[in-house]
Tab-separated table of C-alpha atoms and ligand atoms in Angstrom:
chain	number	residue	atom	x	y	z
A	1	GLU	CA	-117.251	54.396	185.983
A	2	GLU	CA	-114.386	53.860	183.549
A	3	ARG	CA	-115.716	55.632	180.497
A	4	PRO	CA	-113.203	58.149	179.131
A	5	VAL	CA	-113.722	61.857	179.682
A	6	ILE	CA	-115.090	63.701	176.664
A	7	LEU	CA	-115.279	67.168	178.228
A	8	SER	CA	-113.185	68.568	181.014
A	9	VAL	CA	-113.782	72.072	182.387
A	10	GLN	CA	-111.120	73.294	184.798
A	11	GLY	CA	-111.124	76.540	186.740
A	12	VAL	CA	-113.233	78.392	184.188
A	13	VAL	CA	-114.127	81.995	184.934
A	14	ALA	CA	-116.407	84.178	182.806
A	15	ARG	CA	-117.368	87.811	183.241
A	16	TYR	CA	-119.843	90.197	181.711
A	17	GLY	CA	-118.094	93.511	182.344
A	18	PRO	CA	-117.833	93.777	186.118
A	19	VAL	CA	-120.206	90.831	186.741
A	20	GLU	CA	-118.351	87.595	187.487
A	21	ALA	CA	-120.969	85.150	186.225
A	22	ILE	CA	-118.968	81.956	186.805
A	23	ARG	CA	-116.077	81.562	189.214
A	24	GLN	CA	-113.649	78.679	188.882
A	25	ILE	CA	-115.982	76.069	187.480
A	26	ASP	CA	-114.730	72.461	187.370
A	27	LEU	CA	-116.790	69.749	185.765
A	28	ALA	CA	-116.449	66.682	183.592
A	29	VAL	CA	-118.623	64.758	181.156
A	30	HIS	CA	-117.729	61.170	180.243
A	31	GLU	CA	-118.441	59.520	176.886
A	32	GLY	CA	-122.075	58.535	176.575
A	33	GLU	CA	-123.198	60.237	179.770
A	34	VAL	CA	-126.041	62.612	180.545
A	35	VAL	CA	-124.779	65.173	183.031
A	36	ALA	CA	-127.245	67.568	184.651
A	37	LEU	CA	-126.346	71.082	185.709
A	38	ILE	CA	-129.000	72.470	188.003
A	39	GLY	CA	-129.356	75.582	190.128
A	40	ALA	CA	-131.441	78.668	190.748
A	41	ASN	CA	-131.966	81.553	188.312
A	42	GLY	CA	-128.786	83.470	187.690
A	43	ALA	CA	-126.536	80.758	189.140
A	44	GLY	CA	-124.412	80.755	185.991
A	45	LYS	CA	-125.646	77.630	184.227
A	46	SER	CA	-126.203	79.236	180.807
A	47	THR	CA	-122.882	81.035	181.014
A	48	THR	CA	-121.158	77.720	181.714
A	49	LEU	CA	-122.647	76.233	178.527
A	50	SER	CA	-121.768	79.346	176.527
A	51	SER	CA	-118.185	79.250	177.762
A	52	ILE	CA	-117.920	75.670	176.515
A	53	SER	CA	-119.491	76.358	173.104
A	54	GLY	CA	-117.515	79.572	172.575
A	55	LEU	CA	-120.449	82.013	172.675
A	56	VAL	CA	-118.776	83.512	175.745
A	57	ARG	CA	-115.002	83.799	175.938
A	58	PRO	CA	-113.729	82.537	179.283
A	59	ALA	CA	-111.541	84.982	181.225
A	60	ALA	CA	-109.567	82.099	182.749
A	61	GLY	CA	-109.407	78.328	182.883
A	62	THR	CA	-109.031	75.303	180.662
A	63	ILE	CA	-111.631	73.457	178.588
A	64	LEU	CA	-110.616	70.167	176.983
A	65	LEU	CA	-112.605	68.234	174.392
A	66	ARG	CA	-111.162	64.713	174.365
A	67	GLY	CA	-107.983	66.243	175.710
A	68	GLU	CA	-107.757	69.040	173.161
A	69	PRO	CA	-107.859	72.632	174.476
A	70	ILE	CA	-110.826	74.564	173.066
A	71	ALA	CA	-111.341	77.475	175.487
A	72	GLY	CA	-111.637	80.762	173.629
A	73	LEU	CA	-111.918	79.261	170.129
A	74	PRO	CA	-114.659	80.714	167.893
A	75	PRO	CA	-118.052	78.989	168.230
A	76	GLN	CA	-118.026	77.631	164.676
A	77	THR	CA	-114.631	75.989	165.290
A	78	ILE	CA	-115.876	74.393	168.489
A	79	MET	CA	-118.962	73.178	166.638
A	80	ARG	CA	-116.776	71.607	163.950
A	81	LYS	CA	-114.851	69.803	166.658
A	82	GLY	CA	-118.069	68.187	167.847
A	83	ILE	CA	-119.984	70.330	170.337
A	84	SER	CA	-123.523	71.555	169.525
A	85	HIS	CA	-125.339	74.042	171.751
A	86	VAL	CA	-129.113	74.433	171.901
A	87	VAL	CA	-129.451	77.839	173.536
A	88	GLU	CA	-132.108	78.872	176.034
A	89	GLY	CA	-135.149	80.088	174.132
A	90	ARG	CA	-134.058	77.785	171.282
A	91	GLY	CA	-132.621	80.401	168.914
A	92	ILE	CA	-134.634	79.318	165.923
A	93	PHE	CA	-135.345	81.708	163.060
A	94	THR	CA	-139.098	82.216	163.087
A	95	GLN	CA	-139.213	83.865	159.641
A	96	LEU	CA	-137.387	80.969	157.974
A	97	SER	CA	-138.945	77.631	157.122
A	98	VAL	CA	-138.373	74.513	159.179
A	99	LEU	CA	-136.142	73.132	156.433
A	100	GLU	CA	-134.098	76.336	156.204
A	101	ASN	CA	-133.588	76.267	159.970
A	102	LEU	CA	-132.307	72.704	159.715
A	103	GLN	CA	-129.999	73.611	156.847
A	104	LEU	CA	-128.468	76.347	159.009
A	105	GLY	CA	-127.407	73.612	161.416
A	106	ALA	CA	-125.217	72.234	158.660
A	107	TYR	CA	-123.147	75.344	158.038
A	108	ALA	CA	-120.167	73.842	159.803
A	109	ARG	CA	-120.165	70.782	157.558
A	110	ASP	CA	-118.539	70.810	154.148
A	111	ASP	CA	-119.664	67.421	152.888
A	112	ARG	CA	-122.940	68.365	151.168
A	113	ALA	CA	-123.910	64.803	150.256
A	114	ALA	CA	-123.494	63.626	153.838
A	115	VAL	CA	-125.481	66.634	155.041
A	116	ARG	CA	-128.361	65.704	152.743
A	117	GLU	CA	-128.264	62.202	154.151
A	118	THR	CA	-128.266	63.395	157.769
A	119	LEU	CA	-131.112	65.772	156.931
A	120	ALA	CA	-133.148	62.948	155.426
A	121	THR	CA	-132.498	60.767	158.486
A	122	LEU	CA	-133.583	63.579	160.803
A	123	LEU	CA	-136.776	64.279	158.853
A	124	ASP	CA	-137.492	60.576	159.104
A	125	ARG	CA	-136.998	60.669	162.818
A	126	PHE	CA	-139.014	63.855	163.330
A	127	PRO	CA	-142.160	63.274	161.269
A	128	ARG	CA	-143.864	66.346	162.738
A	129	LEU	CA	-141.063	68.490	161.403
A	130	ALA	CA	-141.095	66.695	158.057
A	131	GLU	CA	-144.806	67.413	157.634
A	132	ARG	CA	-144.116	71.074	158.363
A	133	LYS	CA	-140.814	71.498	156.584
A	134	ASP	CA	-141.952	74.351	154.320
A	135	GLN	CA	-143.818	76.163	157.082
A	136	ASN	CA	-142.330	79.191	158.861
A	137	ALA	CA	-140.700	77.998	162.069
A	138	GLY	CA	-142.568	80.745	163.946
A	139	THR	CA	-145.851	78.944	163.277
A	140	LEU	CA	-144.700	75.788	165.112
A	141	SER	CA	-145.898	75.055	168.642
A	142	GLY	CA	-143.448	75.516	171.500
A	143	GLY	CA	-142.738	71.789	171.662
A	144	GLU	CA	-142.208	71.572	167.912
A	145	GLN	CA	-139.829	74.553	168.069
A	146	GLN	CA	-137.818	72.815	170.783
A	147	MET	CA	-137.700	69.657	168.619
A	148	LEU	CA	-136.531	71.778	165.703
A	149	ALA	CA	-133.779	73.373	167.770
A	150	ILE	CA	-132.595	69.942	168.913
A	151	ALA	CA	-132.840	68.472	165.404
A	152	ARG	CA	-130.809	71.382	164.053
A	153	ALA	CA	-128.124	70.797	166.682
A	154	LEU	CA	-127.874	67.165	165.585
A	155	ILE	CA	-127.118	67.937	161.951
A	156	SER	CA	-123.473	68.548	162.726
A	157	ARG	CA	-123.445	65.084	164.368
A	158	PRO	CA	-122.062	66.308	167.689
A	159	LYS	CA	-120.162	64.135	170.128
A	160	LEU	CA	-121.448	66.370	172.904
A	161	LEU	CA	-124.783	68.169	172.987
A	162	LEU	CA	-125.283	71.156	175.290
A	163	LEU	CA	-128.972	71.653	176.092
A	164	ASP	CA	-130.167	74.792	177.861
A	165	GLU	CA	-133.603	74.484	179.495
A	166	PRO	CA	-135.288	72.187	176.986
A	167	SER	CA	-138.440	72.077	179.137
A	168	MET	CA	-138.882	75.840	179.230
A	169	GLY	CA	-142.383	77.022	178.404
A	170	LEU	CA	-143.647	73.562	177.480
A	171	ALA	CA	-146.743	71.771	178.754
A	172	PRO	CA	-145.914	68.708	180.903
A	173	THR	CA	-146.931	66.155	178.260
A	174	ILE	CA	-144.757	67.897	175.666
A	175	VAL	CA	-141.869	68.039	178.127
A	176	GLU	CA	-142.137	64.274	178.371
A	177	THR	CA	-141.910	63.933	174.591
A	178	VAL	CA	-138.886	66.210	174.428
A	179	PHE	CA	-137.159	64.305	177.238
A	180	ASP	CA	-137.893	60.984	175.521
A	181	LEU	CA	-136.168	62.412	172.493
A	182	ILE	CA	-133.174	63.523	174.550
A	183	ARG	CA	-132.897	60.053	176.087
A	184	ASP	CA	-133.073	58.572	172.617
A	185	ILE	CA	-130.276	60.810	171.330
A	186	ASN	CA	-128.150	59.815	174.316
A	187	ARG	CA	-128.791	56.105	173.696
A	188	ASN	CA	-127.449	56.616	170.217
A	189	GLY	CA	-124.125	57.596	171.767
A	190	THR	CA	-124.192	61.374	172.143
A	191	ALA	CA	-123.010	62.720	175.492
A	192	ILE	CA	-125.283	65.427	176.896
A	193	LEU	CA	-124.731	68.308	179.287
A	194	LEU	CA	-128.208	69.352	180.353
A	195	VAL	CA	-129.126	72.615	182.075
A	196	GLU	CA	-132.561	72.512	183.666
A	197	GLN	CA	-134.660	74.569	186.056
A	198	ASN	CA	-136.751	71.445	186.520
A	199	ALA	CA	-134.291	69.687	188.819
A	200	THR	CA	-136.455	66.626	189.402
A	201	LEU	CA	-136.717	65.949	185.708
A	202	ALA	CA	-133.024	66.539	185.068
A	203	LEU	CA	-131.936	64.353	187.973
A	204	GLN	CA	-134.194	61.545	186.756
A	205	MET	CA	-132.376	61.205	183.487
A	206	ALA	CA	-128.819	62.100	184.455
A	207	ASP	CA	-125.888	59.787	185.174
A	208	HIS	CA	-124.171	62.508	187.161
A	209	ALA	CA	-125.198	65.949	188.405
A	210	TYR	CA	-123.765	69.264	189.480
A	211	VAL	CA	-125.535	71.956	191.482
A	212	MET	CA	-124.573	75.593	190.882
A	213	ALA	CA	-125.160	78.650	193.047
A	214	ASN	CA	-123.708	82.132	192.667
A	215	GLY	CA	-121.345	81.187	189.886
A	216	ARG	CA	-119.883	78.141	191.628
A	217	ILE	CA	-120.400	74.391	191.762
A	218	VAL	CA	-121.701	73.794	195.286
A	219	ALA	CA	-122.595	70.100	195.104
A	220	ALA	CA	-121.891	67.220	192.760
A	221	GLY	CA	-122.518	63.521	192.579
A	222	ASP	CA	-124.949	60.759	191.964
A	223	PRO	CA	-128.331	62.255	190.931
A	224	GLU	CA	-130.324	59.986	193.248
A	225	THR	CA	-128.266	60.991	196.251
A	226	LEU	CA	-128.434	64.662	195.318
A	227	GLY	CA	-132.160	64.444	194.638
A	228	ALA	CA	-132.755	62.769	197.989
A	229	SER	CA	-130.871	65.497	199.769
A	230	ASP	CA	-133.804	67.866	200.293
A	231	GLU	CA	-131.502	70.178	202.130
A	232	THR	CA	-129.240	70.665	199.115
A	233	LEU	CA	-132.152	71.199	196.818
A	234	ARG	CA	-133.936	73.605	199.105
A	235	ALA	CA	-130.802	75.564	199.799
A	236	TYR	CA	-129.687	75.913	196.225
A	237	LEU	CA	-132.808	75.690	194.161
A	238	GLY	CA	-135.089	77.619	196.454
A	239	GLY	CA	-137.630	74.807	196.032
B	1	ATP	P1	-131.209	81.287	184.288
B	1	ATP	O1	-131.676	79.963	184.713
B	1	ATP	O2	-132.016	82.405	184.894
B	1	ATP	O3	-130.963	81.433	182.827
B	1	ATP	P2	-128.400	80.815	184.745
B	1	ATP	O4	-128.037	79.948	185.885
B	1	ATP	O5	-128.364	80.224	183.409
B	1	ATP	O6	-129.786	81.507	185.023
B	1	ATP	P3	-126.706	82.870	183.674
B	1	ATP	O7	-127.677	83.214	182.620
B	1	ATP	O8	-125.481	82.157	183.292
B	1	ATP	O9	-127.421	82.057	184.842
B	1	ATP	O10	-126.326	84.210	184.440
B	1	ATP	C1	-125.302	84.269	185.437
B	1	ATP	C2	-125.104	85.720	185.865
B	1	ATP	O11	-124.568	86.480	184.777
B	1	ATP	C3	-126.377	86.436	186.268
B	1	ATP	O12	-126.058	87.278	187.355
B	1	ATP	C4	-126.753	87.246	185.050
B	1	ATP	O13	-127.448	88.408	185.404
B	1	ATP	C5	-125.412	87.568	184.456
B	1	ATP	N1	-125.491	87.680	182.980
B	1	ATP	C6	-125.861	86.707	182.125
B	1	ATP	N2	-125.792	87.125	180.852
B	1	ATP	C7	-125.351	88.406	180.907
B	1	ATP	C8	-125.061	89.401	179.919
B	1	ATP	N3	-125.194	89.150	178.607
B	1	ATP	N4	-124.638	90.601	180.350
B	1	ATP	C9	-124.485	90.868	181.679
B	1	ATP	N5	-124.732	89.970	182.640
B	1	ATP	C10	-125.161	88.768	182.271
């Protein structure tokens, strides 16, 4: 595994008031990889993603994007540097149209002509969204809203995509469609850090995996090995 590291998280701590949500997290994502971050409710997975994207300011630690320190920078700066975050619950604006939601994904980009081109490419790639581009995003199905959130995150052409629970609330067949899309995005060269409650699904598509419990990384390694270790999964996922 000689691909260079795109993201390095070292000793990151984050707190919400007195609650220490993550405690000395270390993890790495290599170029082109899908890395899964799994663990029970409240383990600190979302907070880890938010610390990377700047939505939460880490209390300690180092975060490097291709070697450049980014911990504590404002979220829009981190986005400009190449990290997009699809938050849990998708964060789409239900009162705005599909197209307006997509345009919001471009706020970090100054090159209007290039944005129009990316937008056209995305609408091409997501025909369901194209057909519904003038519709309020709130009228989309859950799966379509997840697609919209992912499409919006791609407008800034990220090097690294942070995905928080893309399967949440979706019917199994729709989950499959969304995961096909994620695989497709990865094949096109975008590294992905994927948080999932559905450990089986996440482990199936990941190149590397980390298991979190109580704010710490408690296991890491090859997804097949981790997945086969029933003990690990039962202990940490309560499954
Ligand atoms: P889930 O799968 O349930 O989203 P998670 O692994 O993503 O869980 P986090 O959402 O990162 O976990 O939460 C980690 C801890 O931090 C939990 O104890 C949670 O209650 C706490 N926490 C998260 N967000 C906040 C907040 N805004 N204010 C206070 N505490 C928070």
